Amino acid sequence: MTKRLAICVTAFLLAMMACAQDMQETDPAFFQTAEARRIGDQMLLYQRVTGGWPKNIDMAKPMSEEEKAEVKSAYNRRNDSTTDNGATTTQMLFLARLYGAPPQPSPIGREKNGQGVSQKSINQSVNRKYRDAFQRGVEYLLSGQYDNGGWPQFWPEMRDYQIHITYNDDAMVNTMTLLRDIAEQNEPFQGKLTSKKLRRRCMEAFNKGVECILKTQIRDANGRLTVWCQQHDRETFLPANARTFELASYCSQESAAIVKLLMQLPNPDDRVKQAIHSAMRWFDEHKIMGMRVERTRDADGNRDTRLVADSTAGPLWARYYDLQTEEPFVCDRDGIPRKHLEDIGSERRNGYSWYGDRPADLYKRYEKWCKKWGEPYPNFSLLEGSPKG
């Protein structure tokens, strides 16, 4: 690759990264710009007839008219609307912020009998399409909830493991958080974005979701409450398999997000308190100390990921723990659990997050939560415990 070509490729990649970051923007000033409205208009093109959005698409990337026409042609698809990987909830947050930030004054001049068009009228017309798309998104989220309070990751058309109650990649937690914030009119969901009736429905759905979370918390062989799996059977509530390398198990990372959500409940009852205490006990018992994830590249640029000893490292948790032995494991596409990263092929070893530290962020939150509700704090120590790797 020539130096000039390398510079061009780097510039292109940086531009694409900037577009993707724009979808996560929160600065109110940004949403008053033409660029924000351009992105919002493109998001509207991707919204399906279901009211939801597909995943893993940079909707901020500038498109040609031909590309826009191709996106529009997929409008009636009913099998790719999802909340996986932040889809739908990301677009709804963006549109809500866009609706709440009136655009800069338009250069439109006077029209019709010299009366002209008021800026207020222009703003209302522009914003209405964002509000309407947002409300269609709300209806999509509400339509996907099972009677038991859970959500799948794809609907209305789904296949295989997509039917399961899905905590994976925080799909259900993201949905519940959004619905709660809409119901409470938290930023950026203030004003006339939604009606009282719709907000009431959002809170009812959120409360049903909490009930589902409590029903799906896994009990160990001794009957003690623990944490959650990435997926749970929608009928039995038991842990369920997903892709071949995603086996039913105790799942640390998604469980951390669930506990954080439960800690935010304004009036936790005894069941919620027990769920939180039990999960925190499990996290502390299964932390991995003295190890860290090391990512390297060889001379040819090939990636490698290892778990290496490091006495100075902070706590880690494996993504998966066996439901019988409660020992950490990794897995390749053959569906066979293995103990060590080096026991699986390069593609899965380097293409999946097998270890993480999300539960570590809960400790201070947990201590404050215990004090707030007069609950006993076990005084867990992240400096103690033996490695489980």
PDB file of C-alpha atoms in Angstrom, residues 116-289:
ATOM      1  CA  GLY A 116     -45.089  34.518   4.764  1.00  0.00           C
ATOM      2  CA  VAL A 117     -44.506  31.385   6.813  1.00  0.00           C
ATOM      3  CA  SER A 118     -43.738  31.783  10.496  1.00  0.00           C
ATOM      4  CA  GLN A 119     -40.606  30.210  11.922  1.00  0.00           C
ATOM      5  CA  LYS A 120     -42.757  28.482  14.530  1.00  0.00           C
ATOM      6  CA  SER A 121     -44.815  26.846  11.791  1.00  0.00           C
ATOM      7  CA  ILE A 122     -41.674  25.710  10.004  1.00  0.00           C
ATOM      8  CA  ASN A 123     -40.218  24.237  13.185  1.00  0.00           C
ATOM      9  CA  GLN A 124     -43.428  22.401  14.017  1.00  0.00           C
ATOM     10  CA  SER A 125     -43.611  20.903  10.543  1.00  0.00           C
ATOM     11  CA  VAL A 126     -39.981  19.790  10.618  1.00  0.00           C
ATOM     12  CA  ASN A 127     -40.191  18.378  14.132  1.00  0.00           C
ATOM     13  CA  ARG A 128     -43.486  16.572  13.665  1.00  0.00           C
ATOM     14  CA  LYS A 129     -41.954  13.910  11.435  1.00  0.00           C
ATOM     15  CA  TYR A 130     -39.348  13.136  14.090  1.00  0.00           C
ATOM     16  CA  ARG A 131     -41.983  12.920  16.807  1.00  0.00           C
ATOM     17  CA  ASP A 132     -44.185  10.653  14.686  1.00  0.00           C
ATOM     18  CA  ALA A 133     -41.272   8.331  13.913  1.00  0.00           C
ATOM     19  CA  PHE A 134     -40.338   8.266  17.593  1.00  0.00           C
ATOM     20  CA  GLN A 135     -43.873   7.343  18.612  1.00  0.00           C
ATOM     21  CA  ARG A 136     -43.905   4.543  16.045  1.00  0.00           C
ATOM     22  CA  GLY A 137     -40.730   3.315  17.716  1.00  0.00           C
ATOM     23  CA  VAL A 138     -42.439   3.340  21.115  1.00  0.00           C
ATOM     24  CA  GLU A 139     -45.315   1.299  19.719  1.00  0.00           C
ATOM     25  CA  TYR A 140     -42.797  -1.133  18.270  1.00  0.00           C
ATOM     26  CA  LEU A 141     -41.140  -1.633  21.662  1.00  0.00           C
ATOM     27  CA  LEU A 142     -44.468  -2.094  23.415  1.00  0.00           C
ATOM     28  CA  SER A 143     -45.661  -4.577  20.784  1.00  0.00           C
ATOM     29  CA  GLY A 144     -42.700  -6.881  21.377  1.00  0.00           C
ATOM     30  CA  GLN A 145     -43.251  -7.507  25.080  1.00  0.00           C
ATOM     31  CA  TYR A 146     -44.389 -10.993  26.015  1.00  0.00           C
ATOM     32  CA  ASP A 147     -47.247 -11.439  28.469  1.00  0.00           C
ATOM     33  CA  ASN A 148     -44.630 -12.580  31.007  1.00  0.00           C
ATOM     34  CA  GLY A 149     -42.896  -9.187  30.787  1.00  0.00           C
ATOM     35  CA  GLY A 150     -39.868 -10.219  28.732  1.00  0.00           C
ATOM     36  CA  TRP A 151     -38.734  -9.134  25.277  1.00  0.00           C
ATOM     37  CA  PRO A 152     -37.102 -11.115  22.473  1.00  0.00           C
ATOM     38  CA  GLN A 153     -34.312  -9.481  20.476  1.00  0.00           C
ATOM     39  CA  PHE A 154     -36.097  -9.595  17.087  1.00  0.00           C
ATOM     40  CA  TRP A 155     -39.779  -9.226  16.268  1.00  0.00           C
ATOM     41  CA  PRO A 156     -42.363  -9.487  14.826  1.00  0.00           C
ATOM     42  CA  GLU A 157     -40.754 -12.189  12.655  1.00  0.00           C
ATOM     43  CA  MET A 158     -38.131 -14.241  14.457  1.00  0.00           C
ATOM     44  CA  ARG A 159     -36.343 -17.563  14.210  1.00  0.00           C
ATOM     45  CA  ASP A 160     -34.450 -20.029  16.373  1.00  0.00           C
ATOM     46  CA  TYR A 161     -33.006 -18.454  19.539  1.00  0.00           C
ATOM     47  CA  GLN A 162     -34.422 -15.031  18.649  1.00  0.00           C
ATOM     48  CA  ILE A 163     -37.664 -15.996  20.402  1.00  0.00           C
ATOM     49  CA  HIS A 164     -35.976 -16.186  23.817  1.00  0.00           C
ATOM     50  CA  ILE A 165     -36.206 -13.492  26.474  1.00  0.00           C
ATOM     51  CA  THR A 166     -33.000 -11.645  25.651  1.00  0.00           C
ATOM     52  CA  TYR A 167     -30.653  -9.870  28.044  1.00  0.00           C
ATOM     53  CA  ASN A 168     -27.703 -10.327  25.665  1.00  0.00           C
ATOM     54  CA  ASP A 169     -25.916  -7.079  24.783  1.00  0.00           C
ATOM     55  CA  ASP A 170     -28.340  -5.330  27.185  1.00  0.00           C
ATOM     56  CA  ALA A 171     -31.207  -5.583  24.683  1.00  0.00           C
ATOM     57  CA  MET A 172     -33.975  -5.848  27.288  1.00  0.00           C
ATOM     58  CA  VAL A 173     -32.304  -3.488  29.762  1.00  0.00           C
ATOM     59  CA  ASN A 174     -31.919  -0.827  27.057  1.00  0.00           C
ATOM     60  CA  THR A 175     -35.579  -1.220  26.135  1.00  0.00           C
ATOM     61  CA  MET A 176     -36.741  -0.981  29.736  1.00  0.00           C
ATOM     62  CA  THR A 177     -34.515   2.002  30.496  1.00  0.00           C
ATOM     63  CA  LEU A 178     -35.868   3.867  27.496  1.00  0.00           C
ATOM     64  CA  LEU A 179     -39.500   3.122  28.381  1.00  0.00           C
ATOM     65  CA  ARG A 180     -38.956   4.194  31.992  1.00  0.00           C
ATOM     66  CA  ASP A 181     -37.321   7.453  30.932  1.00  0.00           C
ATOM     67  CA  ILE A 182     -40.174   8.143  28.522  1.00  0.00           C
ATOM     68  CA  ALA A 183     -42.730   7.459  31.256  1.00  0.00           C
ATOM     69  CA  GLU A 184     -40.941   9.796  33.678  1.00  0.00           C
ATOM     70  CA  GLN A 185     -40.232  12.391  30.976  1.00  0.00           C
ATOM     71  CA  ASN A 186     -36.535  12.307  31.745  1.00  0.00           C
ATOM     72  CA  GLU A 187     -34.199  14.110  29.360  1.00  0.00           C
ATOM     73  CA  PRO A 188     -34.583  14.058  26.347  1.00  0.00           C
ATOM     74  CA  PHE A 189     -38.211  12.908  26.545  1.00  0.00           C
ATOM     75  CA  GLN A 190     -39.814  16.078  27.915  1.00  0.00           C
ATOM     76  CA  GLY A 191     -42.552  18.217  26.436  1.00  0.00           C
ATOM     77  CA  LYS A 192     -45.127  17.037  23.936  1.00  0.00           C
ATOM     78  CA  LEU A 193     -43.104  14.147  22.577  1.00  0.00           C
ATOM     79  CA  THR A 194     -45.575  11.652  24.062  1.00  0.00           C
ATOM     80  CA  SER A 195     -49.071  11.690  25.541  1.00  0.00           C
ATOM     81  CA  LYS A 196     -49.964  10.850  29.144  1.00  0.00           C
ATOM     82  CA  LYS A 197     -51.665   7.685  27.943  1.00  0.00           C
ATOM     83  CA  LEU A 198     -48.568   6.522  26.082  1.00  0.00           C
ATOM     84  CA  ARG A 199     -46.335   7.324  29.046  1.00  0.00           C
ATOM     85  CA  ARG A 200     -48.603   5.289  31.305  1.00  0.00           C
ATOM     86  CA  ARG A 201     -48.318   2.322  28.946  1.00  0.00           C
ATOM     87  CA  CYS A 202     -44.537   2.674  28.982  1.00  0.00           C
ATOM     88  CA  MET A 203     -44.423   2.516  32.782  1.00  0.00           C
ATOM     89  CA  GLU A 204     -46.731  -0.497  32.841  1.00  0.00           C
ATOM     90  CA  ALA A 205     -44.414  -2.268  30.402  1.00  0.00           C
ATOM     91  CA  PHE A 206     -41.383  -1.353  32.513  1.00  0.00           C
ATOM     92  CA  ASN A 207     -42.972  -2.768  35.658  1.00  0.00           C
ATOM     93  CA  LYS A 208     -43.837  -5.995  33.830  1.00  0.00           C
ATOM     94  CA  GLY A 209     -40.215  -6.175  32.731  1.00  0.00           C
ATOM     95  CA  VAL A 210     -39.051  -5.989  36.350  1.00  0.00           C
ATOM     96  CA  GLU A 211     -41.319  -8.918  37.191  1.00  0.00           C
ATOM     97  CA  CYS A 212     -39.754 -10.911  34.361  1.00  0.00           C
ATOM     98  CA  ILE A 213     -36.257 -10.112  35.621  1.00  0.00           C
ATOM     99  CA  LEU A 214     -37.152 -11.454  39.056  1.00  0.00           C
ATOM    100  CA  LYS A 215     -38.679 -14.610  37.561  1.00  0.00           C
ATOM    101  CA  THR A 216     -35.627 -15.387  35.446  1.00  0.00           C
ATOM    102  CA  GLN A 217     -32.932 -14.990  38.109  1.00  0.00           C
ATOM    103  CA  ILE A 218     -31.111 -18.329  38.234  1.00  0.00           C
ATOM    104  CA  ARG A 219     -31.000 -20.485  41.358  1.00  0.00           C
ATOM    105  CA  ASP A 220     -27.913 -22.622  41.932  1.00  0.00           C
ATOM    106  CA  ALA A 221     -27.828 -26.268  43.012  1.00  0.00           C
ATOM    107  CA  ASN A 222     -28.414 -25.179  46.616  1.00  0.00           C
ATOM    108  CA  GLY A 223     -31.438 -23.092  45.714  1.00  0.00           C
ATOM    109  CA  ARG A 224     -29.664 -19.752  46.161  1.00  0.00           C
ATOM    110  CA  LEU A 225     -30.455 -16.896  43.800  1.00  0.00           C
ATOM    111  CA  THR A 226     -27.498 -15.937  41.611  1.00  0.00           C
ATOM    112  CA  VAL A 227     -27.428 -13.960  38.347  1.00  0.00           C
ATOM    113  CA  TRP A 228     -28.896 -14.302  34.843  1.00  0.00           C
ATOM    114  CA  CYS A 229     -28.195 -15.924  31.501  1.00  0.00           C
ATOM    115  CA  GLN A 230     -27.977 -13.995  28.220  1.00  0.00           C
ATOM    116  CA  GLN A 231     -31.187 -15.686  27.091  1.00  0.00           C
ATOM    117  CA  HIS A 232     -34.026 -17.340  28.958  1.00  0.00           C
ATOM    118  CA  ASP A 233     -36.777 -19.599  27.675  1.00  0.00           C
ATOM    119  CA  ARG A 234     -39.945 -17.553  27.312  1.00  0.00           C
ATOM    120  CA  GLU A 235     -42.111 -20.315  28.802  1.00  0.00           C
ATOM    121  CA  THR A 236     -39.976 -21.965  31.483  1.00  0.00           C
ATOM    122  CA  PHE A 237     -37.775 -18.912  32.296  1.00  0.00           C
ATOM    123  CA  LEU A 238     -34.765 -21.273  32.374  1.00  0.00           C
ATOM    124  CA  PRO A 239     -31.378 -20.331  30.853  1.00  0.00           C
ATOM    125  CA  ALA A 240     -31.280 -21.039  27.115  1.00  0.00           C
ATOM    126  CA  ASN A 241     -28.684 -21.487  24.378  1.00  0.00           C
ATOM    127  CA  ALA A 242     -28.317 -18.973  21.557  1.00  0.00           C
ATOM    128  CA  ARG A 243     -25.578 -19.214  18.921  1.00  0.00           C
ATOM    129  CA  THR A 244     -23.412 -22.335  19.037  1.00  0.00           C
ATOM    130  CA  PHE A 245     -20.769 -20.593  21.149  1.00  0.00           C
ATOM    131  CA  GLU A 246     -23.332 -18.904  23.426  1.00  0.00           C
ATOM    132  CA  LEU A 247     -24.319 -21.667  25.819  1.00  0.00           C
ATOM    133  CA  ALA A 248     -26.790 -21.500  28.673  1.00  0.00           C
ATOM    134  CA  SER A 249     -24.741 -20.302  31.634  1.00  0.00           C
ATOM    135  CA  TYR A 250     -24.306 -17.762  34.390  1.00  0.00           C
ATOM    136  CA  CYS A 251     -23.510 -14.557  32.464  1.00  0.00           C
ATOM    137  CA  SER A 252     -21.618 -11.857  34.324  1.00  0.00           C
ATOM    138  CA  GLN A 253     -21.637  -8.876  31.978  1.00  0.00           C
ATOM    139  CA  GLU A 254     -25.338  -8.672  31.143  1.00  0.00           C
ATOM    140  CA  SER A 255     -26.172  -9.469  34.768  1.00  0.00           C
ATOM    141  CA  ALA A 256     -24.239  -6.380  35.838  1.00  0.00           C
ATOM    142  CA  ALA A 257     -26.519  -4.206  33.701  1.00  0.00           C
ATOM    143  CA  ILE A 258     -29.589  -5.885  35.184  1.00  0.00           C
ATOM    144  CA  VAL A 259     -28.427  -5.259  38.755  1.00  0.00           C
ATOM    145  CA  LYS A 260     -27.675  -1.627  37.950  1.00  0.00           C
ATOM    146  CA  LEU A 261     -31.239  -1.248  36.655  1.00  0.00           C
ATOM    147  CA  LEU A 262     -32.705  -2.873  39.772  1.00  0.00           C
ATOM    148  CA  MET A 263     -30.690  -0.540  42.002  1.00  0.00           C
ATOM    149  CA  GLN A 264     -32.387   2.404  40.297  1.00  0.00           C
ATOM    150  CA  LEU A 265     -35.896   1.351  41.332  1.00  0.00           C
ATOM    151  CA  PRO A 266     -37.426   4.055  43.570  1.00  0.00           C
ATOM    152  CA  ASN A 267     -39.163   1.737  46.029  1.00  0.00           C
ATOM    153  CA  PRO A 268     -37.563  -1.723  45.952  1.00  0.00           C
ATOM    154  CA  ASP A 269     -39.599  -4.425  47.650  1.00  0.00           C
ATOM    155  CA  ASP A 270     -38.115  -7.402  49.482  1.00  0.00           C
ATOM    156  CA  ARG A 271     -37.902  -9.466  46.282  1.00  0.00           C
ATOM    157  CA  VAL A 272     -35.869  -6.789  44.527  1.00  0.00           C
ATOM    158  CA  LYS A 273     -33.597  -6.366  47.530  1.00  0.00           C
ATOM    159  CA  GLN A 274     -32.999 -10.104  47.696  1.00  0.00           C
ATOM    160  CA  ALA A 275     -32.261 -10.198  43.965  1.00  0.00           C
ATOM    161  CA  ILE A 276     -29.638  -7.462  44.313  1.00  0.00           C
ATOM    162  CA  HIS A 277     -27.977  -8.916  47.416  1.00  0.00           C
ATOM    163  CA  SER A 278     -27.857 -12.374  45.833  1.00  0.00           C
ATOM    164  CA  ALA A 279     -26.355 -11.158  42.575  1.00  0.00           C
ATOM    165  CA  MET A 280     -23.702  -9.090  44.358  1.00  0.00           C
ATOM    166  CA  ARG A 281     -22.753 -12.074  46.497  1.00  0.00           C
ATOM    167  CA  TRP A 282     -22.389 -14.151  43.324  1.00  0.00           C
ATOM    168  CA  PHE A 283     -20.258 -11.485  41.625  1.00  0.00           C
ATOM    169  CA  ASP A 284     -17.925 -11.330  44.588  1.00  0.00           C
ATOM    170  CA  GLU A 285     -17.588 -15.094  44.831  1.00  0.00           C
ATOM    171  CA  HIS A 286     -16.754 -15.406  41.130  1.00  0.00           C
ATOM    172  CA  LYS A 287     -14.389 -12.504  40.546  1.00  0.00           C
ATOM    173  CA  ILE A 288     -11.043 -13.348  38.964  1.00  0.00           C
ATOM    174  CA  MET A 289      -8.082 -11.651  40.613  1.00  0.00           C
TER     175      MET A 289
END
